[in-house]
Tab-separated table of C-alpha atoms in Angstrom:
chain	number	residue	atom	x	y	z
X	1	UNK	CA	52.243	146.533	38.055
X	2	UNK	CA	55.485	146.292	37.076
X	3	UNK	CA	58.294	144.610	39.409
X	4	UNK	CA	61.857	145.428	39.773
X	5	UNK	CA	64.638	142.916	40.691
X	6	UNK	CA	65.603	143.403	44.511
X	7	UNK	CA	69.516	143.647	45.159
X	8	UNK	CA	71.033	141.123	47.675
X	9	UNK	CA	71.197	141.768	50.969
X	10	UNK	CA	75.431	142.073	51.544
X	11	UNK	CA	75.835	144.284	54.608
X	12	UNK	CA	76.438	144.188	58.340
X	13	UNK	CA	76.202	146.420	60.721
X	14	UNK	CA	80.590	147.129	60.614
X	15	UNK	CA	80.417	147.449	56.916
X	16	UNK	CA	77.616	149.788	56.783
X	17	UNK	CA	79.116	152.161	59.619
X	18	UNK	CA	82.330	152.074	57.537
X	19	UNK	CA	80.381	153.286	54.358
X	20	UNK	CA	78.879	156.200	56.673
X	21	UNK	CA	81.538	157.067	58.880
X	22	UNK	CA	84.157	157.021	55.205
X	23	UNK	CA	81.374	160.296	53.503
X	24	UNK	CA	82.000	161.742	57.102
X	25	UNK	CA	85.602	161.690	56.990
X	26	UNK	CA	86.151	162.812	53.441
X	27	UNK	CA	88.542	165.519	52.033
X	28	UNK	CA	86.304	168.152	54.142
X	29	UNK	CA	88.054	167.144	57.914
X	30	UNK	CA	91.110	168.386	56.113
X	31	UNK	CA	89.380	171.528	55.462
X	32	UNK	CA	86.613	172.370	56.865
X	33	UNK	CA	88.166	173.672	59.932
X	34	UNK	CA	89.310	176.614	58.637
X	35	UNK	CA	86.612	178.745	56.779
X	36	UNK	CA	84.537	177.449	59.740
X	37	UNK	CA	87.043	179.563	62.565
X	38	UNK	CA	87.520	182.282	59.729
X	39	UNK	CA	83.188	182.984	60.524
X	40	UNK	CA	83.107	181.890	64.106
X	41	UNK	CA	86.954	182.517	65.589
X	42	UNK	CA	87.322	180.321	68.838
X	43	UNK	CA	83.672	179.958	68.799
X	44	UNK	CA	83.978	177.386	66.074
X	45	UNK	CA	83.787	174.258	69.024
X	46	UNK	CA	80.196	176.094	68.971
X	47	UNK	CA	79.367	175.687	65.772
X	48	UNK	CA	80.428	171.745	65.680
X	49	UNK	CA	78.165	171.299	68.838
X	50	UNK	CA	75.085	173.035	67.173
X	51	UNK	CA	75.453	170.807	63.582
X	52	UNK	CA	76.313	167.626	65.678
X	53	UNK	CA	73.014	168.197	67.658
X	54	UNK	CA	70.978	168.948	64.540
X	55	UNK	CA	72.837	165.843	62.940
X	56	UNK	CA	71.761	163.708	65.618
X	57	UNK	CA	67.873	165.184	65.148
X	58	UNK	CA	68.327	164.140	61.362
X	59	UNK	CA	70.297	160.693	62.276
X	60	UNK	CA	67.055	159.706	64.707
X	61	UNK	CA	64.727	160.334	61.716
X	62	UNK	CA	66.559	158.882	59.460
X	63	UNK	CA	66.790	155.823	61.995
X	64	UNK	CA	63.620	155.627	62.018
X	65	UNK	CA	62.101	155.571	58.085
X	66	UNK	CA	64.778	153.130	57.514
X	67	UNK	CA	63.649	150.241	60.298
X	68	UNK	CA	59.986	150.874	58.113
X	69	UNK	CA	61.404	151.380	54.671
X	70	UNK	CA	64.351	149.142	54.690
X	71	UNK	CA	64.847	150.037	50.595
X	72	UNK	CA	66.994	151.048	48.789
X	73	UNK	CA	66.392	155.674	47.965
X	74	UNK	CA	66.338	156.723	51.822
X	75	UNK	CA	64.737	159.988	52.289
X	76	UNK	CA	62.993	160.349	48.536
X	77	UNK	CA	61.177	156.668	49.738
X	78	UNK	CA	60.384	158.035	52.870
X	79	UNK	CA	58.920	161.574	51.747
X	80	UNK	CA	57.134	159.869	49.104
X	81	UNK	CA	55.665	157.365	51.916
X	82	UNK	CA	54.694	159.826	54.569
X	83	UNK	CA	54.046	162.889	53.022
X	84	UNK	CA	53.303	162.409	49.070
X	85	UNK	CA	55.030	161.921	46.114
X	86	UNK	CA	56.155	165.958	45.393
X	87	UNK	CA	57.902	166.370	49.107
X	88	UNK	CA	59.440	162.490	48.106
X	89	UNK	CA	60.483	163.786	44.880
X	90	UNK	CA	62.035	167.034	46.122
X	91	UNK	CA	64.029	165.339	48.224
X	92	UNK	CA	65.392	163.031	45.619
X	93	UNK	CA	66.246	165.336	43.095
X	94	UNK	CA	68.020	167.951	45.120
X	95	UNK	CA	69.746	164.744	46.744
X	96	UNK	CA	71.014	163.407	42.817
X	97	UNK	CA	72.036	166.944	41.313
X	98	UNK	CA	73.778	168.124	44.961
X	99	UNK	CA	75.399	164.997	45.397
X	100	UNK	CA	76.632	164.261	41.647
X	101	UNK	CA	78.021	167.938	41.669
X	102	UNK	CA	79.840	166.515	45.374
X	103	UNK	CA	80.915	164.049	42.807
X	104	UNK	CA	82.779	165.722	40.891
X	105	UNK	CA	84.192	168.410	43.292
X	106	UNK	CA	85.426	165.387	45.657
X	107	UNK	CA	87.511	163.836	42.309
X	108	UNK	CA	89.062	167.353	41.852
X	109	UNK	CA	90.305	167.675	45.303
X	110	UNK	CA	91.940	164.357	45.179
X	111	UNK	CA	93.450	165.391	41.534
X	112	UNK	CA	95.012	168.719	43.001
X	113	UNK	CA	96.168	166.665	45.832
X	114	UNK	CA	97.821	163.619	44.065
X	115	UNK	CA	98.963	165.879	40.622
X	116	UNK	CA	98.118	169.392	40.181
X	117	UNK	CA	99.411	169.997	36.984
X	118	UNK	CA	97.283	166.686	35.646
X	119	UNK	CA	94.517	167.266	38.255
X	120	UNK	CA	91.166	166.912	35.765
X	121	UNK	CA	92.629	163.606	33.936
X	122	UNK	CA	93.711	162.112	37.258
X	123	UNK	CA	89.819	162.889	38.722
X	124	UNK	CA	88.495	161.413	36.282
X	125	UNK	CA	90.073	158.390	36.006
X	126	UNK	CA	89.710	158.209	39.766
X	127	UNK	CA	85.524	158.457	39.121
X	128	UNK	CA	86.144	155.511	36.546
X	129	UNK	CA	88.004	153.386	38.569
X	130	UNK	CA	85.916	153.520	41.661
X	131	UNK	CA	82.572	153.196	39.450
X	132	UNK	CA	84.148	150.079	38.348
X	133	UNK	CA	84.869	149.206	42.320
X	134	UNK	CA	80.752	149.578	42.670
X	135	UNK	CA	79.794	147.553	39.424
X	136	UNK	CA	81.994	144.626	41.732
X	137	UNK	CA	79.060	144.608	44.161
X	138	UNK	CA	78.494	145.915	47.034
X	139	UNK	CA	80.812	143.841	49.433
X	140	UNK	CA	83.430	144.966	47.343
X	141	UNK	CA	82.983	148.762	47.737
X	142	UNK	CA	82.241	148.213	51.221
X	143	UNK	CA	85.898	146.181	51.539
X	144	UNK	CA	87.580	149.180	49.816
X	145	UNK	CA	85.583	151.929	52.172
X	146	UNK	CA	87.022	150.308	54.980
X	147	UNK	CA	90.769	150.194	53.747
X	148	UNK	CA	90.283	153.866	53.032
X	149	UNK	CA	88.779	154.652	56.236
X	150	UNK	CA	91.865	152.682	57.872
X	151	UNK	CA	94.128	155.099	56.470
X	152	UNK	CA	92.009	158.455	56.968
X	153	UNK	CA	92.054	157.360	61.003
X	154	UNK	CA	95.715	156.937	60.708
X	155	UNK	CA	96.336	160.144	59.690
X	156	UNK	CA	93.926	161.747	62.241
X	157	UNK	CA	95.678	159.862	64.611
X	158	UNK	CA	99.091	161.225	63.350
X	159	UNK	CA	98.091	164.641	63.046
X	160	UNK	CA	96.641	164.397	66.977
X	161	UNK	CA	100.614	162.961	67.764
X	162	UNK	CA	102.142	165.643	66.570
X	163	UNK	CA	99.554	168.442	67.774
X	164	UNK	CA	99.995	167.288	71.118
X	165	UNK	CA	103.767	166.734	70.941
X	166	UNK	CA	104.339	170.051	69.953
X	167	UNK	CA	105.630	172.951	69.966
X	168	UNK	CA	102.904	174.333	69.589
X	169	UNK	CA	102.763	178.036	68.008
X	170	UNK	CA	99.556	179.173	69.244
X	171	UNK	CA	100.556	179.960	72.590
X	172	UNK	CA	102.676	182.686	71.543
X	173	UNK	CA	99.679	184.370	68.843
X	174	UNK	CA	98.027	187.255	69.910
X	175	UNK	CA	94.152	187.519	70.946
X	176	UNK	CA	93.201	188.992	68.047
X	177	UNK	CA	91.024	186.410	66.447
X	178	UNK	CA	88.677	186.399	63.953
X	179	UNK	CA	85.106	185.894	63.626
X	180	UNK	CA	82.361	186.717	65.895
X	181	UNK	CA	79.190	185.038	67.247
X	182	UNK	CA	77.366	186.140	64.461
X	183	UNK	CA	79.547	183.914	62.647
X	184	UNK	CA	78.707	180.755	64.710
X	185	UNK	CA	74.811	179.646	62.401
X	186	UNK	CA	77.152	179.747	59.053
X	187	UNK	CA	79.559	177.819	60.293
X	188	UNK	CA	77.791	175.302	61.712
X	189	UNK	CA	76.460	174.985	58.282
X	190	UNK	CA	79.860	174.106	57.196
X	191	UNK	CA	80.256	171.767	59.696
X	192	UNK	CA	76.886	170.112	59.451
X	193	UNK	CA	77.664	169.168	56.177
X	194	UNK	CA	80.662	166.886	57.749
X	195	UNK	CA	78.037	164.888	59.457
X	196	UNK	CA	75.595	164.183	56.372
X	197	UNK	CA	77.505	160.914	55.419
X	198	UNK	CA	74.732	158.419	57.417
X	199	UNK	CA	71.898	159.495	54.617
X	200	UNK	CA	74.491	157.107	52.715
X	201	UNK	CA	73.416	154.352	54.942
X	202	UNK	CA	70.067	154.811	54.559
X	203	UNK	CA	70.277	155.039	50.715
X	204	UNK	CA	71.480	151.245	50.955
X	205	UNK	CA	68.620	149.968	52.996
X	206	UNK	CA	67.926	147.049	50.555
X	207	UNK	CA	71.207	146.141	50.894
X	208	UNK	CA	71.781	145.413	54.232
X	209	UNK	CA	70.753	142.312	56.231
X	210	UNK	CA	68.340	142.925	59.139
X	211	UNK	CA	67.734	146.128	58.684
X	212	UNK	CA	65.804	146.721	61.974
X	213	UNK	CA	68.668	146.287	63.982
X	214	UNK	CA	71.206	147.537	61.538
X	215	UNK	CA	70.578	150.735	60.207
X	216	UNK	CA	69.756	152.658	63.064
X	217	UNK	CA	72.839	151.116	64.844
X	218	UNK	CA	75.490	151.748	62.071
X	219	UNK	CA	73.917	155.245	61.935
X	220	UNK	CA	74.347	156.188	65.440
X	221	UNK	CA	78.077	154.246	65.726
X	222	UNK	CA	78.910	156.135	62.676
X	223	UNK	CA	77.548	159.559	64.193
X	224	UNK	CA	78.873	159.569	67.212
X	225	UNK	CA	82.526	158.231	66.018
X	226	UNK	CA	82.469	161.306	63.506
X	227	UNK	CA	81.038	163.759	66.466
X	228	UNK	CA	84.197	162.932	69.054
X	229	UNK	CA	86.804	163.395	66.074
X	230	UNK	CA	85.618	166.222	64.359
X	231	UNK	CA	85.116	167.988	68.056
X	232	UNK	CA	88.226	166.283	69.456
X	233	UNK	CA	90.306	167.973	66.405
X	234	UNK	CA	88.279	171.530	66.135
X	235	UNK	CA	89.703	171.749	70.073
X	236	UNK	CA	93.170	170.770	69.464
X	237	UNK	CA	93.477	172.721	66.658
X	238	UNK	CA	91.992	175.959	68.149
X	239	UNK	CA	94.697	175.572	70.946
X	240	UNK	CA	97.723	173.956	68.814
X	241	UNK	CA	97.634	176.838	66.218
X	242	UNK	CA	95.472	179.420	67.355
X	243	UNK	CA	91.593	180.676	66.194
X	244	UNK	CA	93.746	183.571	64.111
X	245	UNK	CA	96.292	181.223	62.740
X	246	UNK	CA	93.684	178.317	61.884
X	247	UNK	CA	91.052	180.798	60.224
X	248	UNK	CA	93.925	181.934	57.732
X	249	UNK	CA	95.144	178.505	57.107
X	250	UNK	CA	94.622	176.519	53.631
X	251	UNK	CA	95.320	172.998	54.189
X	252	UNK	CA	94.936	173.216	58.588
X	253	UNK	CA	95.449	169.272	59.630
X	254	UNK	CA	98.859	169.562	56.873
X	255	UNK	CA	99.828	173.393	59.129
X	256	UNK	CA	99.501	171.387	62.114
X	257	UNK	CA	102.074	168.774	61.212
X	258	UNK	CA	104.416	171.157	59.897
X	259	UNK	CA	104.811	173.179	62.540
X	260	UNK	CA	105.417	170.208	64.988
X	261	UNK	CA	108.044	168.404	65.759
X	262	UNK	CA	107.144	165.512	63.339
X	263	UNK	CA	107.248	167.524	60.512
X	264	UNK	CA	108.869	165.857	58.455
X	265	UNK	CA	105.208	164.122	58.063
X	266	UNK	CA	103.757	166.181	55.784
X	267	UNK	CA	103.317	163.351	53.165
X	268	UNK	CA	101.759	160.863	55.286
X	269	UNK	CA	99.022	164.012	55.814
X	270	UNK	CA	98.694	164.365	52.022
X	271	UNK	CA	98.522	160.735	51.632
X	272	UNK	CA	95.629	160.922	54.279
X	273	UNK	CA	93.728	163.501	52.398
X	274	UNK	CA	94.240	161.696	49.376
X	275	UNK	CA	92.279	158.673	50.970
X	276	UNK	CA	89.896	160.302	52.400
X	277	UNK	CA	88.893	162.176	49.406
X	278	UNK	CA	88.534	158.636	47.207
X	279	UNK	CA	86.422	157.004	50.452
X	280	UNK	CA	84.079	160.191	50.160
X	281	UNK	CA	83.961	159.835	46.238
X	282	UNK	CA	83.253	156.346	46.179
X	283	UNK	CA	80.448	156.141	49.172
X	284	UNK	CA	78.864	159.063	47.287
X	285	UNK	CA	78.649	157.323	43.895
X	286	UNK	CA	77.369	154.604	45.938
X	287	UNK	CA	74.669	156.310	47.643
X	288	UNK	CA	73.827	158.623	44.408
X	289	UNK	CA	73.441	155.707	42.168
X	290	UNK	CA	71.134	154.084	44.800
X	291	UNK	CA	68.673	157.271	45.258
X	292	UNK	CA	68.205	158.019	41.256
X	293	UNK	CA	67.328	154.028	40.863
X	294	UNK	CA	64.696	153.926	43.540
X	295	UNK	CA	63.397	157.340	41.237
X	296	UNK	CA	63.485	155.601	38.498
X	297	UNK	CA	61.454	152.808	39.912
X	298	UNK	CA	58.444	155.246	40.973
X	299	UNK	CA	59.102	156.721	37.324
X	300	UNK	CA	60.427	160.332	38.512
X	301	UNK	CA	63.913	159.421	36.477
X	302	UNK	CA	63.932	157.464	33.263
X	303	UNK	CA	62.835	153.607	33.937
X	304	UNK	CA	66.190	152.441	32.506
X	305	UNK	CA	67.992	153.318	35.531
X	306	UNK	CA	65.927	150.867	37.784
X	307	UNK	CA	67.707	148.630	35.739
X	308	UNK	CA	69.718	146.408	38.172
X	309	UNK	CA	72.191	143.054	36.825
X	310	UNK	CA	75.157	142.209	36.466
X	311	UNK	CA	76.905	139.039	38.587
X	312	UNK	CA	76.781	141.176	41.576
X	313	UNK	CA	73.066	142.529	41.514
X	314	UNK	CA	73.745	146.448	41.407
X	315	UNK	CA	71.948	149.457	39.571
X	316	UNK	CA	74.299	149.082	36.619
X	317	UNK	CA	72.577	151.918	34.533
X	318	UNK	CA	72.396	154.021	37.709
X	319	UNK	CA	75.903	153.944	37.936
X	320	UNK	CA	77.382	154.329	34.747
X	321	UNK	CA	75.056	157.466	34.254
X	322	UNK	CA	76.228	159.069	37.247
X	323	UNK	CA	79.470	158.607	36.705
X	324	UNK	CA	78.998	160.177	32.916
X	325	UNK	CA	77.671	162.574	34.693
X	326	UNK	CA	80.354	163.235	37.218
X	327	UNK	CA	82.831	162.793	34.206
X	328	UNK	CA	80.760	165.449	32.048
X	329	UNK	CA	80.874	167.994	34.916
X	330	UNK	CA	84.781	167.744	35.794
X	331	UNK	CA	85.471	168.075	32.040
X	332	UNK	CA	82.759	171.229	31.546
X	333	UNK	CA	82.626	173.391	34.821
X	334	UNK	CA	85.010	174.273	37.699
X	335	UNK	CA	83.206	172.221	40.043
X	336	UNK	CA	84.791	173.940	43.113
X	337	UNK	CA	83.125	177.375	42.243
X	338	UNK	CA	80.067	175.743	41.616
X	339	UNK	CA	79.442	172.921	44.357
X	340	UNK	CA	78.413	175.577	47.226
X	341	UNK	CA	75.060	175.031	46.302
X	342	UNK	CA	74.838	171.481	46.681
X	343	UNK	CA	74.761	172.746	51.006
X	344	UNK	CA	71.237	174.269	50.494
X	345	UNK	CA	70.027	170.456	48.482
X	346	UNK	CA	71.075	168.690	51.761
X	347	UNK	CA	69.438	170.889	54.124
X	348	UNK	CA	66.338	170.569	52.338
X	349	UNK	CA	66.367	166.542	52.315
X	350	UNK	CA	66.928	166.713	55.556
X	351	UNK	CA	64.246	168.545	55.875
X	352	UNK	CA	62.134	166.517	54.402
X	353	UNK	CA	63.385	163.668	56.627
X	354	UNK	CA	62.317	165.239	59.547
X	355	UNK	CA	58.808	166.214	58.080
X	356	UNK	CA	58.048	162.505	57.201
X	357	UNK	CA	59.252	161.090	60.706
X	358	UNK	CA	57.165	163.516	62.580
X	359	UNK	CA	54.211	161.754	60.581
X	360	UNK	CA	55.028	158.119	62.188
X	361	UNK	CA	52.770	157.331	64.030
X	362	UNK	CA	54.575	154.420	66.063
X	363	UNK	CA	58.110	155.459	67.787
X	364	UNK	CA	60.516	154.374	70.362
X	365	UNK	CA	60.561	156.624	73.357
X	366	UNK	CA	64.051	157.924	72.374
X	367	UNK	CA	62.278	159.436	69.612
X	368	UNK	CA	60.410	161.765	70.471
X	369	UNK	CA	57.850	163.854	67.941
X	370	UNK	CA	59.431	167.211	69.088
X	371	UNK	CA	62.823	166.130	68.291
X	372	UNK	CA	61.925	165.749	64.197
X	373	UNK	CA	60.558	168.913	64.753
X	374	UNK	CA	63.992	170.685	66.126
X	375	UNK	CA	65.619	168.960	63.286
X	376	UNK	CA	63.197	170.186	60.990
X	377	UNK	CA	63.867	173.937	62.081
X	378	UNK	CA	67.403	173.611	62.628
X	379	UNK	CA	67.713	172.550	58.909
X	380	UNK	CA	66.075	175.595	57.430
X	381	UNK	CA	67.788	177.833	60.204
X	382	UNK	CA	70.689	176.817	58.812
X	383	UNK	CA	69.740	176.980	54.923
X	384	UNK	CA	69.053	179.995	55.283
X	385	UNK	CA	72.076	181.295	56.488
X	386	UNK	CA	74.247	180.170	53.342
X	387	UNK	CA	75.538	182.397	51.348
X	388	UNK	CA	72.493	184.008	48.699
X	389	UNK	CA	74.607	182.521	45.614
X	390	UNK	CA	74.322	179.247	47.229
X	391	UNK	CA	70.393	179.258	47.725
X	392	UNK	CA	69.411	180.549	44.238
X	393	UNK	CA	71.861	177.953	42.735
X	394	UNK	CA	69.626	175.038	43.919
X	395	UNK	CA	67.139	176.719	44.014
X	396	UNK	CA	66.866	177.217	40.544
X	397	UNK	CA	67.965	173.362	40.208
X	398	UNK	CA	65.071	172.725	42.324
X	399	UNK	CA	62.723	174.814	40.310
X	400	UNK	CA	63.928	172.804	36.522
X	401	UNK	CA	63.328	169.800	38.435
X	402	UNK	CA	60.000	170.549	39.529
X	403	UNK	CA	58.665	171.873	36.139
X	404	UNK	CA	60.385	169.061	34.336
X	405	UNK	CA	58.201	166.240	36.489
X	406	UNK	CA	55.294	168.684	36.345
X	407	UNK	CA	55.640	168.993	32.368
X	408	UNK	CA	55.874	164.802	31.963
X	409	UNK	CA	52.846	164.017	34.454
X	410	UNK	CA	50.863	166.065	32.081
X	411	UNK	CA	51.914	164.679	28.990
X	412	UNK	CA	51.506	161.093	30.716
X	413	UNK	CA	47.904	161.828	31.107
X	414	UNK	CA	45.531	160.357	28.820
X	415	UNK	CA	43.445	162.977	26.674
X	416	UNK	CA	40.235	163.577	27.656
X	417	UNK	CA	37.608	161.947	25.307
X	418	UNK	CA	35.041	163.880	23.348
C-alpha cells in the first residue's frame, strides 16, 4: 500500500480560528448585506438567524468528523469514511471546482478594489504572491491570516463608529422597503455562505496539534465571533441607512461611512475590503490545495498532487495547480458572472457533512443525531432556493465529475480473462 508523507503538525487553537474566522470575513461582509435586504427588506436580521443556525448544525458535524479524522481533506475524508467513497468524492469535487472558481472571483474583487483599470493583472499577481505565502508553510500563512484579519476587524470596528455616531439618514426614509418574506430562504442562502469559512479548519486537520481539543474549539470560537458581527452589522445597518436605502446600495459598509460624520474615512473602508478580500483568497487556496491532495491520495485526482515537500512540508503540487488554475480562470472567464454556482457545491458538502455525522455512532450529548439531520435539510432547503442558473451550473460540474471518476474506475479494472 502505498504511503504518503504526513505534514507537520503547526497549529493552535488561535491560529486555526484566525484561518476560519479570516474565509468568514472576506470581501462578502462588505457586500453581502445588500442583495440579501434587496430579497428579504428588514427581514434580512431573519435570514442571518436562519443561516447562522444551519451553520452551527454544519459547524457541530463538522466538529465532530474532525476529533475522528484529524486529516488533512475534511468533509471528502469524512464522506468517504462514513458513507462510501462516491458521497466522499462528491463532496470533494464540488468542494475543489466551487472553491477554485471562489478563487478566482475573490482575486478580482480585490483587483477592482485596489486598481480597476489594471484589475485582472493585479489579481493575479495577488494569487501568485499569496501561493508563494502557502509554499512558506503553514505557520507562515497562518501569521499573515491573522495580520489580515487585524485589519478587516478594524474596519468593522470603524464602520460601527461612525454608524453609531451618525447622522444617520435612515430615520428620515420612507417605509417603503423592499423585499418580502418570501425573500427571507434566498437570502439566507447568501448569508450562509458568510459562515462556510470553518470547513477551512477542518480541511487542515493534519495540521494542527491536538486535534481533539482544537478543531472543534477554533470552529465554534470562529462561528460564533462571525455570528455576533455579521448580526451586530445586518442590525445597525438596517437602522443606520434604512432596509430601502441598504437593498439599493453597491458597496453598503463604504455608504455607511460616507454618510456619517467620519466620512472622510472612506479609504480606511476600501483599505478594509482590500484585506479582507486577500485573507479570504489566501485561506481558500489554503484549504483548496489541502482537499484536492487528500483526493489525490485515495486516487480520485492525479497521484502527483499528494505530492507534499519542500522545507516546510506542504502539498507543493496541490498548490501550484490550483493556483494555475485560479490564474487560468481570471485570464479566460469573467469569474463574477460565473461564481454563483459555486453556492449550490457548498450546500451539497455540507450536506454530505451532515449525512456522515448522523452515521457516528459515538457523540457528545451536545450533539445530538437530530441536529445533523436539521442541518442536513436546511442545506438542501436552501440549495434549492438558488437561483436555476446557479443549480444547473454545478450541477453539470457535478455530473463531468462523476462520469470522469466513473470512466477511470473502469479503465483501472483489470480485463477479464478468457
Amino acid at each position: 500500500m502505498q504511503t504518503h508523507q504526513r505534514l507537520q503538525r503547526r497549529l493552535g487553537v488561535f491560529d486555526a480560528t484566525a484561518i476560519g474566522l479570516g474565509s468568514m470575513l472576506g470581501a462578502g461582509v462588505f457586500v453581502v448585506f445588500s442583495p440579501a435586504t434587496a430579497l428579504a427588506g428588514p427581514l434580512m436580521i431573519v435570514s442571518v438567524l436562519i443561516a447562522g443556525a444551519i451553520a452551527y448544525c454544519n459547524a457541530m458535524a463538522s466538529a465532530q468528523l474532525a476529533i475522528k479524522y484529524p486529516a488533512s481533506g475534511g468533509t471528502y475524508i469524512y464522506g468517504r469514511k462514513q458513507l462510501g467513497e462516491w458521497p466522499g468524492f462528491i463532496a470533494g469535487w464540488g468542494f475543489v471546482t466551487g472553491k477554485t472558481a471562489s478563487c478566482a472571483a475573490m482575486a478580482l474583487t480585490f483587483g477592482h478594489y485596489v486598481t480597476p483599470e489594471y484589475a485582472t493583472p493585479v489579481a493575479v499577481s495577488a494569487v501568485a504572491v499569496l501561493t508563494g505565502v502557502n509554499l512558506m508553510g503553514i505557520t507562515r500563512t497562518a501569521l499573515l491570516t491573522k495580520i489580515l484579519l487585524g485589519i478587516v476587524l478594524a474596519t468593522l470596528a470603524f464602520v460601527t463608529a461612525a454608524a453609531l455616531a451618525g447622522p444617520h439618514p435612515g430615520a428620515a426614509a420612507s417605509d417603503g422597503s423592499q423585499g418580502s418574506a418570501w425573500g427571507i430562504l434566498p437570502a439566507a442562502g447568501l448569508m450562509f455562505f458568510a459562515f462556510a469559512g470553518y470547513a477551512r479548519i477542518a480541511t487542515l486537520g493534519e495540521e494542527v496539534r491536538d486535534p481533539d481539543r482544537t478543531i472543534p474549539r477554533a470552529i465554534m470560537a470562529a462561528l460564533a465571533a462571525a455570528f455576533v458581527i455579521y448580526l451586530g452589522l445586518a442590525v445597525l445597518l438596517l437602522w443606520h441607512l434604512s432596509p430601502v436605502r441598504l437593498a439599493d446600495s453597491v458597496s453598503p459598509l463604504l455608504d455607511a461611512v460616507s454618510s456619517s460624520g467620519l466620512n472622510a474615512g472612506g479609504p480606511v473602508v476600501q483599505a478594509g475590503a482590500a484585506a479582507a478580500c486577500l485573507g479570504a483568497l489566501l485561506a481558500l487556496i489554503t484549504g483548496v490545495g489541502r482537499t484536492a491532495m487528500a483526493m489525490a491520495r485515495e486516487r480520485d485526482l492525479p497521484a502527483p498532487l499528494a505530492r507534499v515537500g519542500g522545507r516546510h512540508t506542504v502539498p507543493v503540487v496541490a498548490e501550484l495547480s490550483v493556483a494555475a488554475a485560479v490564474v487560468a480562470l481570471l485570464l479566460t472567464t469573467d469569474v463574477l458572472t460565473v461564481v454563483g454556482f459555486s453556492s449550490f457545491g457548498v450546500l451539497i458538502y455540507y450536506s454530505v457533512t451532515n449525512a456522515a455525522a448522523f452515521t457516528l455512532t459515538e457523540r457528545p450529548g451536545s450533539a445530538p443525531r437530530w441536529l445533523n439531520a436539521v442541518g442536513f435539510a436546511g442545506c438542501l432547503l436552501l440549495a434549492v432556493t438558488l437561483p436555476l442558473a446557479s443549480v444547473a451550473g454545478m450541477a453539470a460540474v457535478l455530473a463531468a465529475g462523476v462520469a470522469g471518476r466513473f470512466l477511470v474506475l473502469r479503465l483501472r479494472k483489470p480485463p477479464l480473462r478468457p
